[in-house]
Coordinates of C-alpha atoms and ligand atoms in Angstrom, one line a residue:
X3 CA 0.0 0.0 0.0
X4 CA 0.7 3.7 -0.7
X5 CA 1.3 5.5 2.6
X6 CA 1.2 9.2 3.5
X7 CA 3.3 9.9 6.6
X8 CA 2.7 13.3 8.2
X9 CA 5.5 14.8 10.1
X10 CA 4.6 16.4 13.3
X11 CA 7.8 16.4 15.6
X12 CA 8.7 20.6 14.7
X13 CA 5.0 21.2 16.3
X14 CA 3.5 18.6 18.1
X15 CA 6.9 17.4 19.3
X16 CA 8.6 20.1 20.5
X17 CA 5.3 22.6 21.8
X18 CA 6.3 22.1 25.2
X19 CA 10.0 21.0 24.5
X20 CA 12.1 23.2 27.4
X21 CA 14.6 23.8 25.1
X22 CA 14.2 26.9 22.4
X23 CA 14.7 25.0 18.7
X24 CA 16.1 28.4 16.5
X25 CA 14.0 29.7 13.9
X26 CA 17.1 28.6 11.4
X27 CA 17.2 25.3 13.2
X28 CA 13.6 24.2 12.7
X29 CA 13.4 25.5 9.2
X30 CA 16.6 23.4 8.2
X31 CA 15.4 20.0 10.0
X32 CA 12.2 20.5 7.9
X33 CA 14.3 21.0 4.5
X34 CA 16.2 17.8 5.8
X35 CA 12.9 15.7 6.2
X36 CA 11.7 17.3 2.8
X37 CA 15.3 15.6 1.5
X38 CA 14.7 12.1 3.0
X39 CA 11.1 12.1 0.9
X40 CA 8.5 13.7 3.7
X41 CA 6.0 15.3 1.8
X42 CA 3.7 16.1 4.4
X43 CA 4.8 18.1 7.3
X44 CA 3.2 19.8 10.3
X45 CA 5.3 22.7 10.5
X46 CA 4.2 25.1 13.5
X47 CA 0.8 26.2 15.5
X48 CA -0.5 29.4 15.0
X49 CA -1.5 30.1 18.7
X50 CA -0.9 32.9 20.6
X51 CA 2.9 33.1 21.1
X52 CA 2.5 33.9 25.5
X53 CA 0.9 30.9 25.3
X54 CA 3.6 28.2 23.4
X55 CA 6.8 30.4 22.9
X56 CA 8.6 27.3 21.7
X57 CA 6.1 28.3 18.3
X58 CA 6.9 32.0 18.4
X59 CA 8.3 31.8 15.2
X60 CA 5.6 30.5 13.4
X61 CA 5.1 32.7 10.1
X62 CA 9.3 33.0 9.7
X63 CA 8.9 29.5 9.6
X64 CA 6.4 28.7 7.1
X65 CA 7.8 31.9 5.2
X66 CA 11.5 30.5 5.3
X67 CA 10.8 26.7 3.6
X68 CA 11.2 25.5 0.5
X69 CA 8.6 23.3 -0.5
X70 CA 9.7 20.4 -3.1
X71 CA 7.0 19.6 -5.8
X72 CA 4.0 17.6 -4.3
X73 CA 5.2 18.8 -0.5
X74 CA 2.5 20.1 1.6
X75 CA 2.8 22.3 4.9
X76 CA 0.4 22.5 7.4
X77 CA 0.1 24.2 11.0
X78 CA -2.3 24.1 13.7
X79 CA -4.7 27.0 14.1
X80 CA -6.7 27.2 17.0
X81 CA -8.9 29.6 16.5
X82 CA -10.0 32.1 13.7
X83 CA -6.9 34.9 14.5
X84 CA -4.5 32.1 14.1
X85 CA -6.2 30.7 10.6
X86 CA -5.9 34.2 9.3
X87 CA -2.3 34.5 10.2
X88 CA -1.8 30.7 8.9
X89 CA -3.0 31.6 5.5
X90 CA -1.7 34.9 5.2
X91 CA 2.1 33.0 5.9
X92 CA 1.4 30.6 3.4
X93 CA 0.2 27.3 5.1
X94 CA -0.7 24.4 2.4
X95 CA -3.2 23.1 5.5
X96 CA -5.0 24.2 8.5
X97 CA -5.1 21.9 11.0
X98 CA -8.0 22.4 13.4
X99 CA -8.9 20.0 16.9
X100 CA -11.0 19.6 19.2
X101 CA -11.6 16.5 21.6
X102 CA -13.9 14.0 21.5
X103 CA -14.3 13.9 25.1
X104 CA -16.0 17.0 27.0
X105 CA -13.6 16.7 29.8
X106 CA -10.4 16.6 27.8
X107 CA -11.7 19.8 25.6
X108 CA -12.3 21.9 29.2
X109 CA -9.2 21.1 30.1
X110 CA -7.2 21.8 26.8
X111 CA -8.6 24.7 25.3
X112 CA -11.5 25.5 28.2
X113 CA -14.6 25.2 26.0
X114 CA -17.1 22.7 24.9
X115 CA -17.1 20.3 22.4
X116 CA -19.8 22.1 20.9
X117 CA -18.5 25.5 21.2
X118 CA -15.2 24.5 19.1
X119 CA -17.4 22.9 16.4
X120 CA -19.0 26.4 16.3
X121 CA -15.2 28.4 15.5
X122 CA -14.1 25.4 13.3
X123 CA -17.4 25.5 10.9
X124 CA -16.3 29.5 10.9
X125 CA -12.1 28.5 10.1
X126 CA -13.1 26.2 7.5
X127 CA -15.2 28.8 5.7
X128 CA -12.6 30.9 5.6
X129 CA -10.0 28.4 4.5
X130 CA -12.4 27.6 1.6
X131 CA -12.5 31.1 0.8
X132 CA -8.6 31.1 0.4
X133 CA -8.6 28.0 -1.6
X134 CA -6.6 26.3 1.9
X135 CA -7.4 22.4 2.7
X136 CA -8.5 21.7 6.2
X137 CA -7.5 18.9 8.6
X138 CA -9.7 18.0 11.4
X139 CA -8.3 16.8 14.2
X140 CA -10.1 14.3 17.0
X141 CA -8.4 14.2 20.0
X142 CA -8.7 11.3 23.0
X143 CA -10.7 9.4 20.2
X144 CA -9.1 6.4 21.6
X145 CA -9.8 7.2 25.1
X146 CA -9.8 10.0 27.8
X147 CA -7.6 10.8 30.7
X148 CA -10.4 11.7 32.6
X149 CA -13.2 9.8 31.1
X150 CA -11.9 6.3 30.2
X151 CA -13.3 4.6 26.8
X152 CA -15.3 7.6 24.6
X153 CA -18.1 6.0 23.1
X154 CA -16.8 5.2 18.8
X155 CA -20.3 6.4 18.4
X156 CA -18.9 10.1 20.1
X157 CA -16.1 10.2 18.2
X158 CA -18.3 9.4 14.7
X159 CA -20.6 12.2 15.6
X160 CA -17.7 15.1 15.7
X161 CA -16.3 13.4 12.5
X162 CA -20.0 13.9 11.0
X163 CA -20.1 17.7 12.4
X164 CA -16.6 18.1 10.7
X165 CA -17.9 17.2 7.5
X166 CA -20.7 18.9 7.4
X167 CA -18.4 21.7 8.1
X168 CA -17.1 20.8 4.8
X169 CA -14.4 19.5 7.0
X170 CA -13.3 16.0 4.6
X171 CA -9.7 15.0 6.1
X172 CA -9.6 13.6 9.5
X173 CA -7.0 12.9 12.1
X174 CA -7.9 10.8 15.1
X175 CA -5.8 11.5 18.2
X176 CA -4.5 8.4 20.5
X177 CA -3.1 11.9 22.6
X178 CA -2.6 9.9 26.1
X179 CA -1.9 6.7 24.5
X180 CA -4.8 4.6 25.6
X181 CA -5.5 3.4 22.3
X182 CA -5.4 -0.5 21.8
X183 CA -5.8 -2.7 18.7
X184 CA -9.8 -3.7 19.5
X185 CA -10.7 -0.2 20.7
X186 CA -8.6 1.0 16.7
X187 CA -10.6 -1.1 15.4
X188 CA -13.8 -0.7 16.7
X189 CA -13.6 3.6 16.6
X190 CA -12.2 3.9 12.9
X191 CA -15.0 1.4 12.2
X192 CA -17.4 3.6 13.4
X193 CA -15.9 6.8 12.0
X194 CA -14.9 5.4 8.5
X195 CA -18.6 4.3 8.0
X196 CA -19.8 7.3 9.0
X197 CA -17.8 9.5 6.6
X198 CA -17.2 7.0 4.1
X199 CA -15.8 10.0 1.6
X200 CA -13.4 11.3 4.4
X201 CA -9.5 10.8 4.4
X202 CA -8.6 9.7 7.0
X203 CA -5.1 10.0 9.6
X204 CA -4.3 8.1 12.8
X205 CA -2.3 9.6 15.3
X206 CA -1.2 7.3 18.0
X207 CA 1.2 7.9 21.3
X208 CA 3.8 5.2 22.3
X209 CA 2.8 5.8 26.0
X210 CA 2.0 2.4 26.7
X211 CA 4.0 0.5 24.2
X212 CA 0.6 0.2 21.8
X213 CA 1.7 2.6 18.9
X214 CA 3.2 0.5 17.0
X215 CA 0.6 -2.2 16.7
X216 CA -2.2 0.3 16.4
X217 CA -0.7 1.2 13.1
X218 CA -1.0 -2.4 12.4
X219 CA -4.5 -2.2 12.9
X220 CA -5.0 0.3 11.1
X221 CA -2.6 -0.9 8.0
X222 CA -5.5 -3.9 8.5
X223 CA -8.3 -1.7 8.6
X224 CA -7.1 -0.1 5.2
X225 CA -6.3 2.9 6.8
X226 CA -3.3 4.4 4.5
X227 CA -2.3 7.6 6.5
X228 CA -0.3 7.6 9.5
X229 CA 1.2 10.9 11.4
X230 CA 4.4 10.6 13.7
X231 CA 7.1 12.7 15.2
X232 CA 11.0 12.5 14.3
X233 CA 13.2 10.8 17.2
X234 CA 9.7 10.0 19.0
X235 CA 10.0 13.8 20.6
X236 CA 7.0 14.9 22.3
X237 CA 5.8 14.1 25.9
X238 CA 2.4 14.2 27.2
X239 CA 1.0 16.6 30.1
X240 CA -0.7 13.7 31.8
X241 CA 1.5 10.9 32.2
X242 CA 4.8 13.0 32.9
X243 CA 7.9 10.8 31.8
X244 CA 6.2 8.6 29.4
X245 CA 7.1 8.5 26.0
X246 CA 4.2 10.5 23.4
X247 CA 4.4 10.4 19.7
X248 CA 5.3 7.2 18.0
X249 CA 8.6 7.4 16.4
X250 CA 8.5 8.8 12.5
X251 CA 12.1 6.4 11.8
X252 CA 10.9 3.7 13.4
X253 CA 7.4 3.7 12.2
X254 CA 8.7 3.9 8.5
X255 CA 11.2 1.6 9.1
X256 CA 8.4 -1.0 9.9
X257 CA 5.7 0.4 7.4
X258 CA 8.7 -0.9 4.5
X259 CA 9.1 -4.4 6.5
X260 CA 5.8 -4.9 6.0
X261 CA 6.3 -4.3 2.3
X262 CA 4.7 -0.4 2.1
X263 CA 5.8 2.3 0.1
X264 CA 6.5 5.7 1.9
X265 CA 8.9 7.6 -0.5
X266 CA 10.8 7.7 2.3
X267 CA 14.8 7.4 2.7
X268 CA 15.0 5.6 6.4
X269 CA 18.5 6.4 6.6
X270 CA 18.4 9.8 6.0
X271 CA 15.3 10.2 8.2
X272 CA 17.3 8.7 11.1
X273 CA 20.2 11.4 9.9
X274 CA 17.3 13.8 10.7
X275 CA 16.7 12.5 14.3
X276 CA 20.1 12.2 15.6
X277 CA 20.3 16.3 14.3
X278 CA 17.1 16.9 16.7
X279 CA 18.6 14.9 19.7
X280 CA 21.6 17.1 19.2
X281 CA 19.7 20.1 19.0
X282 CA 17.7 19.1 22.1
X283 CA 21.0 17.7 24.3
X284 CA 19.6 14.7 25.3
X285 CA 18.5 10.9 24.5
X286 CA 15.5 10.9 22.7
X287 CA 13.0 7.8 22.6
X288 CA 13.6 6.6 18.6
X289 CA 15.0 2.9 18.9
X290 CA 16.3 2.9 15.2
X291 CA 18.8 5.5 15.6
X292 CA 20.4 3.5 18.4
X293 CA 20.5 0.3 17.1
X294 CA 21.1 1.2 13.5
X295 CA 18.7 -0.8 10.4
X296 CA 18.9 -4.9 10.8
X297 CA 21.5 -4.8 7.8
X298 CA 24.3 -3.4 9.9
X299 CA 26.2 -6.4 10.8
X300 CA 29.0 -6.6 13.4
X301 CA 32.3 -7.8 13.3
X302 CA 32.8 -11.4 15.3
X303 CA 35.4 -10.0 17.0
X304 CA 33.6 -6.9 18.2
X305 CA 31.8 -8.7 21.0
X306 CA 33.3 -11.0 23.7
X307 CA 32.9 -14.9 23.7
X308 CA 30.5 -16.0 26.4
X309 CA 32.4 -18.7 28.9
X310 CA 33.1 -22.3 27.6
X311 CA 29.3 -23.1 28.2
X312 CA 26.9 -24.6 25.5
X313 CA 24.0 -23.1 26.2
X314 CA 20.5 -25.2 24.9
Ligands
ZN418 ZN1 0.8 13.7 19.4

């Protein structure tokens, strides 16, 4: 199968990274990943820069790319004053969220469900007007901090509201990582049947060791779009210390094991992480770029010989 892989790492990776990534920095790691064959990439959020300063830089970024044929940039905007500034920099594709649970929206952008249904209907009127493509984004869709399991008949409804907000790309959020195959498989079930004409993006969190197999599902499921963040950067506010986005490397890496096409250059994408662990100074969760591809074979002599002991 064809796969689109969405880079998200410069945004969703490093938001509420401690360390400041330069302007210069982020927009050369980007023209790196556009080298290693990303052609999707999640560049920046719009928001309000008191609020994420890591993203102050958001129109020099999106201003300072060049974009390959058949690349496409997109940043988050959440809310109309950051759609305006989105387009007006350049953006390929809005990104727009919301959460499927009540709880988790309160607590992430302090409003309900319905009320951010009501500014998204009014950003993707105005993306339409500019001729810009809108993401929707489903957050918790595979469960809630707060709430446990959301309902896949919850997370089918927003994805109706989104497209009859014109809304026809769709991202569902594992953002805590509680996501498991059955509960995949049972929510894109729901969702896919009830937008049949929707594209649709999974976005899963390694927090409990399920990422990797919840693409599976979804490879399975038919599902042929898959976002992921470079060197696995990107935490998550409520399990502190866990590991967040599944790992763009090793992701790919896998995706081509299992026989997939990606356009993308593994080696050079693993190039790309071990530039943002040096940019960030410290170990970062990828496995790939510490263990190198399965190809790389050692010398005999490199390791010791285990005592005189045939072991069974
Ligand atoms: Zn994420």
């Amino acid at each position: 199968m064809k796969l689109i892989i969405t880079e998200v790492g410069l945004r969703d990776g490093i938001q509420n990274d401690a360390v400041f990534v330069p302007t210069a920095d982020k927009i050369r790691l980007i023209q790196q990943l556009f080298d290693a064959g990303v052609r999707s990439v999640e560049a920046t959020s719009f928001v309000s820069p008191q609020a994420v300063p890591q993203l102050v830089d958001a129109e020099d970024v999106i201003r300072g790319l060049r974009k390959p044929a058949g690349a496409s940039v997109s940043a988050l905007a959440p809310n109309v004053r950051g759609a305006h500034r989105a387009i007006r920099a350049g953006v390929d594709e809005l990104v727009v969220f919301l959460s499927a649970s009540e709880s988790h929206n309160r607590k992430n952008v302090n409003r309900a469900v319905s009320d951010s249904l009501k500014g998204i209907e009014e950003i993707a009127e105005l993306a339409a007007a500019h001729s810009v493509k809108v993401r929707g984004a489903i957050a918790t869709a595979f469960g809630c901090p707060f709430e446990g399991d959301v309902p896949p008949q919850v997370v089918a409804g927003i994805a109706r509201a989104f497209r009859a907000a014109g809304v026809t790309h769709l991202t569902l959020g594992d953002t805590t990582g509680m996501g498991t195959p059955a509960i995949v498989r049972r929510v894109c079930g729901e969702v896919l049947s009830a937008v049949s004409d929707a594209a649709l993006s999974l976005h899963f969190h390694n927090t409990r060791g399920m990422a990797m197999v919840n693409v599976a599902e979804g490879l399975a499921l038919g599902i042929a779009e898959y976002e992921s963040s470079i060197a696995g950067i990107g935490g998550c506010p409520f399990a502190p210390g866990a590991t967040g986005n599944i790992c763009t490397e090793d992701m790919v890496n896998y995706l081509h094991e299992c026989g997939h096409e990606t356009g993308i250059d593994v080696a050079r994408l693993t190039g790309v992480a071990l530039e943002m662990e040096r940019l960030l100074g410290r170990t970062l969760p990828g496995q790939l770029m510490r263990a190198g591809p399965r190809s790389r074979l050692h010398p005999m002599d490199s390791v010791r010989t285990a005592a005189a002991q045939p072991t069974a």
